[in-house]
CSV table of C-alpha atoms and ligand atoms in Angstrom, one decimal:
chain,number,residue,atom,x,y,z
A,17,MET,CA,-19.2,-1.0,-19.3
A,18,ALA,CA,-16.3,-1.2,-21.8
A,19,ALA,CA,-13.4,-1.6,-19.4
A,20,LYS,CA,-12.3,-5.0,-18.0
A,21,LEU,CA,-12.6,-5.0,-14.2
A,22,ILE,CA,-9.3,-5.6,-12.4
A,23,LYS,CA,-10.4,-7.8,-9.5
A,24,GLY,CA,-7.8,-7.0,-6.9
A,25,ALA,CA,-9.6,-9.2,-4.4
A,26,GLU,CA,-9.1,-12.3,-6.6
A,27,VAL,CA,-5.4,-11.5,-7.3
A,28,ALA,CA,-4.8,-10.9,-3.6
A,29,ALA,CA,-6.4,-14.2,-2.7
A,30,GLN,CA,-4.2,-16.0,-5.1
A,31,ILE,CA,-1.0,-14.4,-3.8
A,32,ARG,CA,-2.1,-15.1,-0.2
A,33,GLU,CA,-2.6,-18.8,-1.0
A,34,GLU,CA,1.1,-18.9,-2.3
A,35,LEU,CA,2.2,-17.0,0.9
A,36,LYS,CA,0.3,-19.4,3.1
A,37,LYS,CA,2.4,-22.3,1.7
A,38,GLU,CA,5.5,-20.3,2.2
A,39,VAL,CA,4.6,-19.6,5.8
A,40,ASP,CA,3.7,-23.3,6.5
A,41,GLU,CA,7.1,-24.3,5.1
A,42,LEU,CA,9.0,-21.6,7.1
A,43,ILE,CA,7.4,-22.9,10.3
A,44,ALA,CA,7.8,-26.6,9.5
A,45,LYS,CA,11.4,-26.5,8.0
A,46,HIS,CA,13.0,-23.6,9.8
A,47,ASN,CA,10.9,-23.2,13.0
A,48,VAL,CA,10.3,-19.5,12.0
A,49,THR,CA,6.8,-18.0,12.4
A,50,PRO,CA,6.5,-14.6,10.8
A,51,GLY,CA,5.6,-12.0,13.5
A,52,LEU,CA,3.8,-8.8,12.9
A,53,VAL,CA,2.7,-6.0,15.2
A,54,THR,CA,0.2,-3.4,14.1
A,55,ILE,CA,0.2,-0.3,16.3
A,56,LEU,CA,-2.9,1.9,16.3
A,57,VAL,CA,-3.0,5.2,18.1
A,58,GLY,CA,-6.5,6.5,18.8
A,59,GLU,CA,-9.8,5.5,17.4
A,60,ASP,CA,-10.1,6.8,13.9
A,61,PRO,CA,-12.8,4.5,12.3
A,62,ALA,CA,-10.9,4.2,9.0
A,63,SER,CA,-7.7,3.3,10.7
A,64,ILE,CA,-9.5,0.7,13.0
A,65,SER,CA,-11.0,-0.9,9.9
A,66,TYR,CA,-7.5,-1.1,8.2
A,67,VAL,CA,-5.7,-2.6,11.1
A,68,THR,CA,-8.5,-5.0,11.8
A,69,ALA,CA,-8.2,-6.3,8.2
A,70,LYS,CA,-4.4,-6.5,8.5
A,71,GLN,CA,-4.7,-8.5,11.7
A,72,LYS,CA,-7.4,-10.8,10.2
A,73,THR,CA,-5.2,-11.7,7.2
A,74,SER,CA,-2.0,-12.2,9.3
A,75,HIS,CA,-3.9,-14.7,11.5
A,76,GLU,CA,-5.3,-16.5,8.5
A,77,LEU,CA,-1.7,-16.9,7.2
A,78,GLY,CA,-0.6,-18.3,10.5
A,79,PHE,CA,1.6,-15.4,11.6
A,80,TYR,CA,2.4,-14.6,15.2
A,81,SER,CA,0.3,-11.4,15.3
A,82,ILE,CA,-0.2,-8.6,17.8
A,83,GLN,CA,-2.6,-5.7,17.7
A,84,ASP,CA,-1.3,-3.0,20.0
A,85,ASN,CA,-3.9,-0.3,20.6
A,86,GLN,CA,-2.7,3.0,22.2
A,87,GLU,CA,-4.6,5.9,23.7
A,88,PRO,CA,-4.9,9.0,21.4
A,89,ASP,CA,-2.9,11.1,24.0
A,90,ILE,CA,0.1,8.7,24.2
A,91,THR,CA,3.2,10.9,24.3
A,92,GLU,CA,5.7,10.8,21.5
A,93,ASP,CA,8.3,9.5,24.0
A,94,ALA,CA,6.1,6.6,25.1
A,95,LEU,CA,5.4,5.7,21.5
A,96,LEU,CA,9.2,5.7,20.7
A,97,LYS,CA,9.8,3.4,23.7
A,98,LEU,CA,7.1,1.1,22.5
A,99,ILE,CA,8.8,0.9,19.1
A,100,ASP,CA,12.1,0.2,20.7
A,101,LYS,CA,10.5,-2.7,22.6
A,102,TYR,CA,9.3,-4.3,19.3
A,103,ASN,CA,12.6,-3.5,17.6
A,104,LYS,CA,14.3,-5.7,20.2
A,105,ASP,CA,11.6,-8.5,20.2
A,106,PRO,CA,12.9,-11.4,18.2
A,107,LYS,CA,9.4,-12.8,17.7
A,108,ILE,CA,8.4,-9.7,15.8
A,109,HIS,CA,9.7,-9.3,12.3
A,110,GLY,CA,7.4,-6.5,11.1
A,111,ILE,CA,6.3,-3.3,12.8
A,112,LEU,CA,3.5,-1.3,11.3
A,113,ILE,CA,2.3,2.0,12.8
A,114,GLN,CA,-1.0,2.9,11.3
A,115,LEU,CA,-1.0,6.5,9.9
A,116,PRO,CA,-2.1,9.2,10.3
A,117,LEU,CA,-0.8,9.7,13.9
A,118,PRO,CA,-2.3,12.4,16.2
A,119,LYS,CA,-1.0,15.9,15.5
A,120,HIS,CA,1.1,16.1,18.7
A,121,ILE,CA,3.3,13.2,17.4
A,122,ASP,CA,6.0,13.8,14.8
A,123,SER,CA,5.3,11.0,12.3
A,124,ASN,CA,8.8,11.3,10.7
A,125,LYS,CA,10.5,10.9,14.0
A,126,VAL,CA,8.4,7.8,14.8
A,127,LEU,CA,9.0,6.2,11.4
A,128,LEU,CA,12.7,6.9,11.8
A,129,ALA,CA,12.7,4.9,15.1
A,130,ILE,CA,11.6,1.6,13.4
A,131,ASP,CA,14.4,-0.8,12.7
A,132,PRO,CA,14.7,-0.6,8.9
A,133,ASN,CA,14.8,-4.4,8.8
A,134,LYS,CA,11.4,-4.6,10.4
A,135,ASP,CA,10.0,-1.7,8.4
A,136,VAL,CA,7.4,-3.7,6.5
A,137,ASP,CA,5.7,-0.5,5.3
A,138,ALA,CA,9.0,0.6,3.7
A,139,PHE,CA,8.5,4.2,5.0
A,140,HIS,CA,11.9,4.5,6.8
A,141,PRO,CA,14.2,6.9,5.0
A,142,ILE,CA,16.7,4.1,4.5
A,143,ASN,CA,14.1,2.0,2.7
A,144,VAL,CA,12.8,5.0,0.8
A,145,GLY,CA,16.4,5.7,-0.4
A,146,ARG,CA,16.9,2.0,-1.3
A,147,ILE,CA,13.8,2.0,-3.5
A,148,LEU,CA,14.9,5.1,-5.3
A,149,ILE,CA,18.3,3.6,-6.1
A,150,GLY,CA,16.7,0.3,-7.0
A,151,ASN,CA,18.4,-1.8,-4.3
A,152,TYR,CA,15.5,-2.8,-2.0
A,153,VAL,CA,14.0,-5.6,-0.2
A,154,PHE,CA,10.6,-4.1,0.9
A,155,LEU,CA,8.4,-2.1,-1.4
A,156,PRO,CA,5.7,0.1,0.1
A,157,CYS,CA,2.5,-2.0,0.2
A,158,THR,CA,0.0,0.1,-1.8
A,159,PRO,CA,2.3,1.1,-4.7
A,160,ALA,CA,3.6,-2.5,-4.9
A,161,GLY,CA,0.0,-3.7,-5.0
A,162,CYS,CA,-0.7,-1.3,-7.9
A,163,GLN,CA,2.4,-2.5,-9.8
A,164,GLU,CA,1.3,-6.1,-9.4
A,165,LEU,CA,-2.2,-5.4,-10.7
A,166,ILE,CA,-0.9,-3.4,-13.7
A,167,ASN,CA,1.5,-6.3,-14.7
A,168,ARG,CA,-1.1,-9.0,-14.2
A,169,ALA,CA,-4.1,-7.3,-15.8
A,170,TYR,CA,-2.6,-4.8,-18.4
A,171,GLY,CA,0.8,-6.4,-19.1
A,172,ASP,CA,4.3,-5.1,-19.2
A,173,PRO,CA,4.4,-1.3,-18.5
A,174,LYS,CA,7.8,-1.0,-20.2
A,175,GLY,CA,8.0,2.2,-22.3
A,176,LYS,CA,4.4,3.1,-21.4
A,177,GLU,CA,3.2,6.6,-20.3
A,178,VAL,CA,2.4,6.3,-16.7
A,179,VAL,CA,0.7,9.3,-15.0
A,180,VAL,CA,0.5,9.3,-11.2
A,181,VAL,CA,-2.0,11.7,-9.7
A,182,GLY,CA,-0.9,12.7,-6.2
A,183,ARG,CA,2.5,13.0,-4.5
A,184,SER,CA,2.0,11.5,-1.0
A,185,ASN,CA,4.9,9.7,0.7
A,186,ILE,CA,2.7,6.6,1.0
A,187,VAL,CA,1.5,6.3,-2.6
A,188,GLY,CA,2.4,8.9,-5.2
A,189,LYS,CA,6.1,9.4,-4.6
A,190,PRO,CA,7.0,5.7,-4.1
A,191,MET,CA,4.8,4.8,-7.1
A,192,VAL,CA,6.9,7.1,-9.3
A,193,ALA,CA,10.1,5.6,-7.8
A,194,ILE,CA,8.9,2.0,-8.6
A,195,MET,CA,7.7,2.6,-12.1
A,196,ILE,CA,10.8,4.4,-13.3
A,197,GLN,CA,13.1,1.6,-12.3
A,198,LYS,CA,15.1,-0.2,-15.0
A,199,LYS,CA,13.6,-3.5,-13.9
A,200,ALA,CA,11.0,-6.0,-15.2
A,201,GLY,CA,7.5,-4.9,-14.4
A,202,ALA,CA,8.5,-1.2,-14.5
A,203,ASN,CA,10.7,0.8,-16.9
A,204,SER,CA,7.9,3.2,-17.7
A,205,THR,CA,7.9,6.9,-18.6
A,206,VAL,CA,6.5,8.5,-15.5
A,207,THR,CA,4.8,11.9,-14.9
A,208,CYS,CA,3.5,12.9,-11.5
A,209,VAL,CA,0.7,15.6,-11.3
A,210,HIS,CA,-0.3,17.1,-8.0
A,211,THR,CA,-1.9,20.0,-6.2
A,212,GLY,CA,0.8,22.3,-7.7
A,213,THR,CA,-0.1,21.3,-11.2
A,214,PRO,CA,-2.7,23.6,-12.9
A,215,LYS,CA,-6.0,21.8,-13.4
A,216,ASP,CA,-5.9,22.1,-17.2
A,217,LYS,CA,-2.4,20.5,-17.2
A,218,ILE,CA,-3.6,17.7,-14.9
A,219,ILE,CA,-6.3,16.9,-17.5
A,220,GLU,CA,-3.9,17.2,-20.3
A,221,HIS,CA,-1.4,14.7,-18.7
A,222,CYS,CA,-4.2,12.3,-17.7
A,223,ARG,CA,-5.5,12.2,-21.2
A,224,ARG,CA,-2.2,10.9,-22.6
A,225,ALA,CA,-1.7,8.2,-19.9
A,226,ASP,CA,-1.5,4.6,-21.0
A,227,ILE,CA,-1.6,3.8,-17.3
A,228,LEU,CA,-3.3,6.2,-14.9
A,229,ILE,CA,-2.7,5.7,-11.2
A,230,VAL,CA,-4.9,7.9,-9.0
A,231,ALA,CA,-4.2,8.7,-5.3
A,232,ALA,CA,-5.6,12.2,-5.1
A,233,GLY,CA,-7.9,11.8,-2.0
A,234,VAL,CA,-10.8,13.5,-3.8
A,235,PRO,CA,-13.9,11.4,-4.4
A,236,LYS,CA,-14.7,10.8,-8.1
A,237,TYR,CA,-12.0,13.4,-9.2
A,238,ILE,CA,-11.1,11.8,-12.5
A,239,GLN,CA,-13.7,12.3,-15.2
A,240,GLY,CA,-14.6,10.2,-18.2
A,241,ASP,CA,-13.2,12.6,-20.7
A,242,TRP,CA,-9.8,12.8,-18.9
A,243,VAL,CA,-9.0,9.3,-19.8
A,244,LYS,CA,-7.5,7.8,-23.0
A,245,GLU,CA,-9.5,5.1,-24.8
A,246,GLY,CA,-8.2,1.7,-23.6
A,247,ALA,CA,-6.1,3.1,-20.7
A,248,CYS,CA,-5.4,1.1,-17.5
A,249,VAL,CA,-6.9,3.0,-14.6
A,250,ILE,CA,-5.8,2.2,-11.0
A,251,ASP,CA,-7.9,3.9,-8.4
A,252,VAL,CA,-6.2,4.1,-5.0
A,253,GLY,CA,-8.8,6.3,-3.4
A,254,VAL,CA,-11.0,5.1,-0.6
A,255,ASN,CA,-13.4,7.9,0.4
A,256,ARG,CA,-16.2,7.6,2.8
A,257,ILE,CA,-19.0,9.5,1.1
A,258,GLY,CA,-21.9,8.5,3.4
A,259,ILE,CA,-23.5,5.8,5.6
A,260,SER,CA,-25.8,3.2,4.1
A,261,GLU,CA,-29.2,3.4,5.7
A,262,LYS,CA,-29.7,-0.3,4.9
A,263,THR,CA,-26.5,-1.8,6.4
A,264,GLY,CA,-25.2,1.1,8.6
A,265,LYS,CA,-21.8,0.7,6.9
A,266,ALA,CA,-19.8,3.4,5.2
A,267,ILE,CA,-20.5,4.0,1.5
A,268,LEU,CA,-17.1,4.1,-0.3
A,269,ALA,CA,-16.1,5.9,-3.5
A,270,GLY,CA,-12.7,6.0,-5.3
A,271,ASP,CA,-10.9,9.0,-6.7
A,272,VAL,CA,-12.2,8.0,-10.1
A,273,ASP,CA,-15.7,8.6,-11.5
A,274,PHE,CA,-16.1,4.8,-12.0
A,275,ASP,CA,-19.3,4.9,-14.1
A,276,ALA,CA,-18.0,7.4,-16.6
A,277,VAL,CA,-14.3,6.3,-16.7
A,278,SER,CA,-15.2,2.6,-17.1
A,279,GLN,CA,-16.9,3.5,-20.4
A,280,LYS,CA,-13.6,4.8,-21.7
A,281,ALA,CA,-10.8,2.8,-20.0
A,282,GLY,CA,-9.6,-0.6,-21.1
A,283,PHE,CA,-9.0,-1.8,-17.6
A,284,ILE,CA,-10.1,-0.4,-14.2
A,285,THR,CA,-10.0,-1.3,-10.5
A,286,PRO,CA,-13.2,-1.1,-8.5
A,287,VAL,CA,-13.5,0.5,-5.1
A,288,PRO,CA,-13.8,-1.5,-2.9
A,289,GLY,CA,-12.2,-4.7,-4.1
A,290,GLY,CA,-9.4,-3.3,-6.2
A,291,VAL,CA,-6.2,-1.9,-4.7
A,292,GLY,CA,-7.3,-2.3,-1.0
A,293,PRO,CA,-6.9,-6.1,-0.7
A,294,MET,CA,-3.6,-5.9,-2.6
A,295,THR,CA,-2.2,-3.5,0.0
A,296,ILE,CA,-2.8,-5.9,2.8
A,297,THR,CA,-1.4,-8.8,0.8
A,298,MET,CA,1.8,-6.9,0.1
A,299,LEU,CA,2.2,-6.2,3.8
A,300,MET,CA,2.0,-9.9,4.4
A,301,LYS,CA,4.6,-10.5,1.7
A,302,ASN,CA,7.0,-8.0,3.3
A,303,THR,CA,6.5,-9.6,6.7
A,304,VAL,CA,7.4,-13.0,5.3
A,305,LEU,CA,10.5,-11.4,3.7
A,306,ALA,CA,11.5,-9.8,7.0
A,307,ALA,CA,11.1,-13.1,8.8
A,308,LYS,CA,13.2,-14.9,6.2
A,309,ALA,CA,15.9,-12.2,6.5
A,310,ALA,CA,15.9,-12.4,10.3
A,311,ALA,CA,16.5,-16.2,10.0
A,312,GLY,CA,19.4,-15.7,7.5
A,313,LEU,CA,17.5,-17.3,4.7
A,314,ILE,CA,17.7,-14.2,2.5
A,315,LYS,CA,20.0,-11.1,2.6
A,316,ILE,CA,18.7,-7.6,3.3
B,9,LIG,N1,-2.4,4.8,6.4
B,9,LIG,C1,-2.9,4.7,5.1
B,9,LIG,N2,-2.2,3.9,4.3
B,9,LIG,C2,-1.3,3.3,5.1
B,9,LIG,C3,-0.3,2.4,4.9
B,9,LIG,O1,-0.1,1.8,3.8
B,9,LIG,N3,0.5,2.1,6.0
B,9,LIG,C4,0.3,2.7,7.2
B,9,LIG,N4,1.1,2.3,8.2
B,9,LIG,N5,-0.6,3.6,7.4
B,9,LIG,C5,-1.4,3.9,6.4
């Protein structure tokens, strides 16, 4: 393998250690315990595993933490009332609703109901707008984790050609918004390719990327010959491609053909152990920020 492995799990552990100190100090000096509620609607196995990991980390950091499980047939109205309850709860600083929600619930309406100051996912339109204009407190967790990995492993992305594959509201669009900012750790030239881009053009754009960020939702989509020699490849994909007979656990694959691309790239994130642990860590960072803001220690 030519590429250097970007060990997201190690970077995440390091950031969490710093966060733990911050939490201990918040509790000891200011009597503020960061509070996080993660709301899960239904029983999607991937969503269960994500919220379980989020809860585990928030407990490890010493947060006040609630896992709120709701039946898949909860009405939109009842879910909005639940959010209102947590909006008013002073012990809760961060509210996360695991997506996707069941089809009978309008996700946009639900995300709009979260107090923007408790919106630790940064999905509320106010926070989305603030990110675009570059005046934000919270960054969405997955793109923020990608940015952190790029800066720590590859170096300053200023002036580099960044190509984002995918235009979801959770990853692709905010990733573009983050990397185009005239700020340290960003300031890149950014192109976004997506399902509206002809395949030959997707390949063309990928091949000129210094930094390729892939959130396509298609297992092993990016091929070895689509990647520039020495490029930094960030694989956001988590696809369940089977069940291991040995362990009974899901077999995961990213959106990048790791074996082929790692021969070409200079830096690459593995799946699992790359972006995933960073996403959770950024959620914890946002919750600490929200708690500090609620205590008047920083301004939102
Ligand atoms: N589903 C997939 N990714 C995410 C995320 O970052 N936040 C939430 N709330 N749901 C998700």
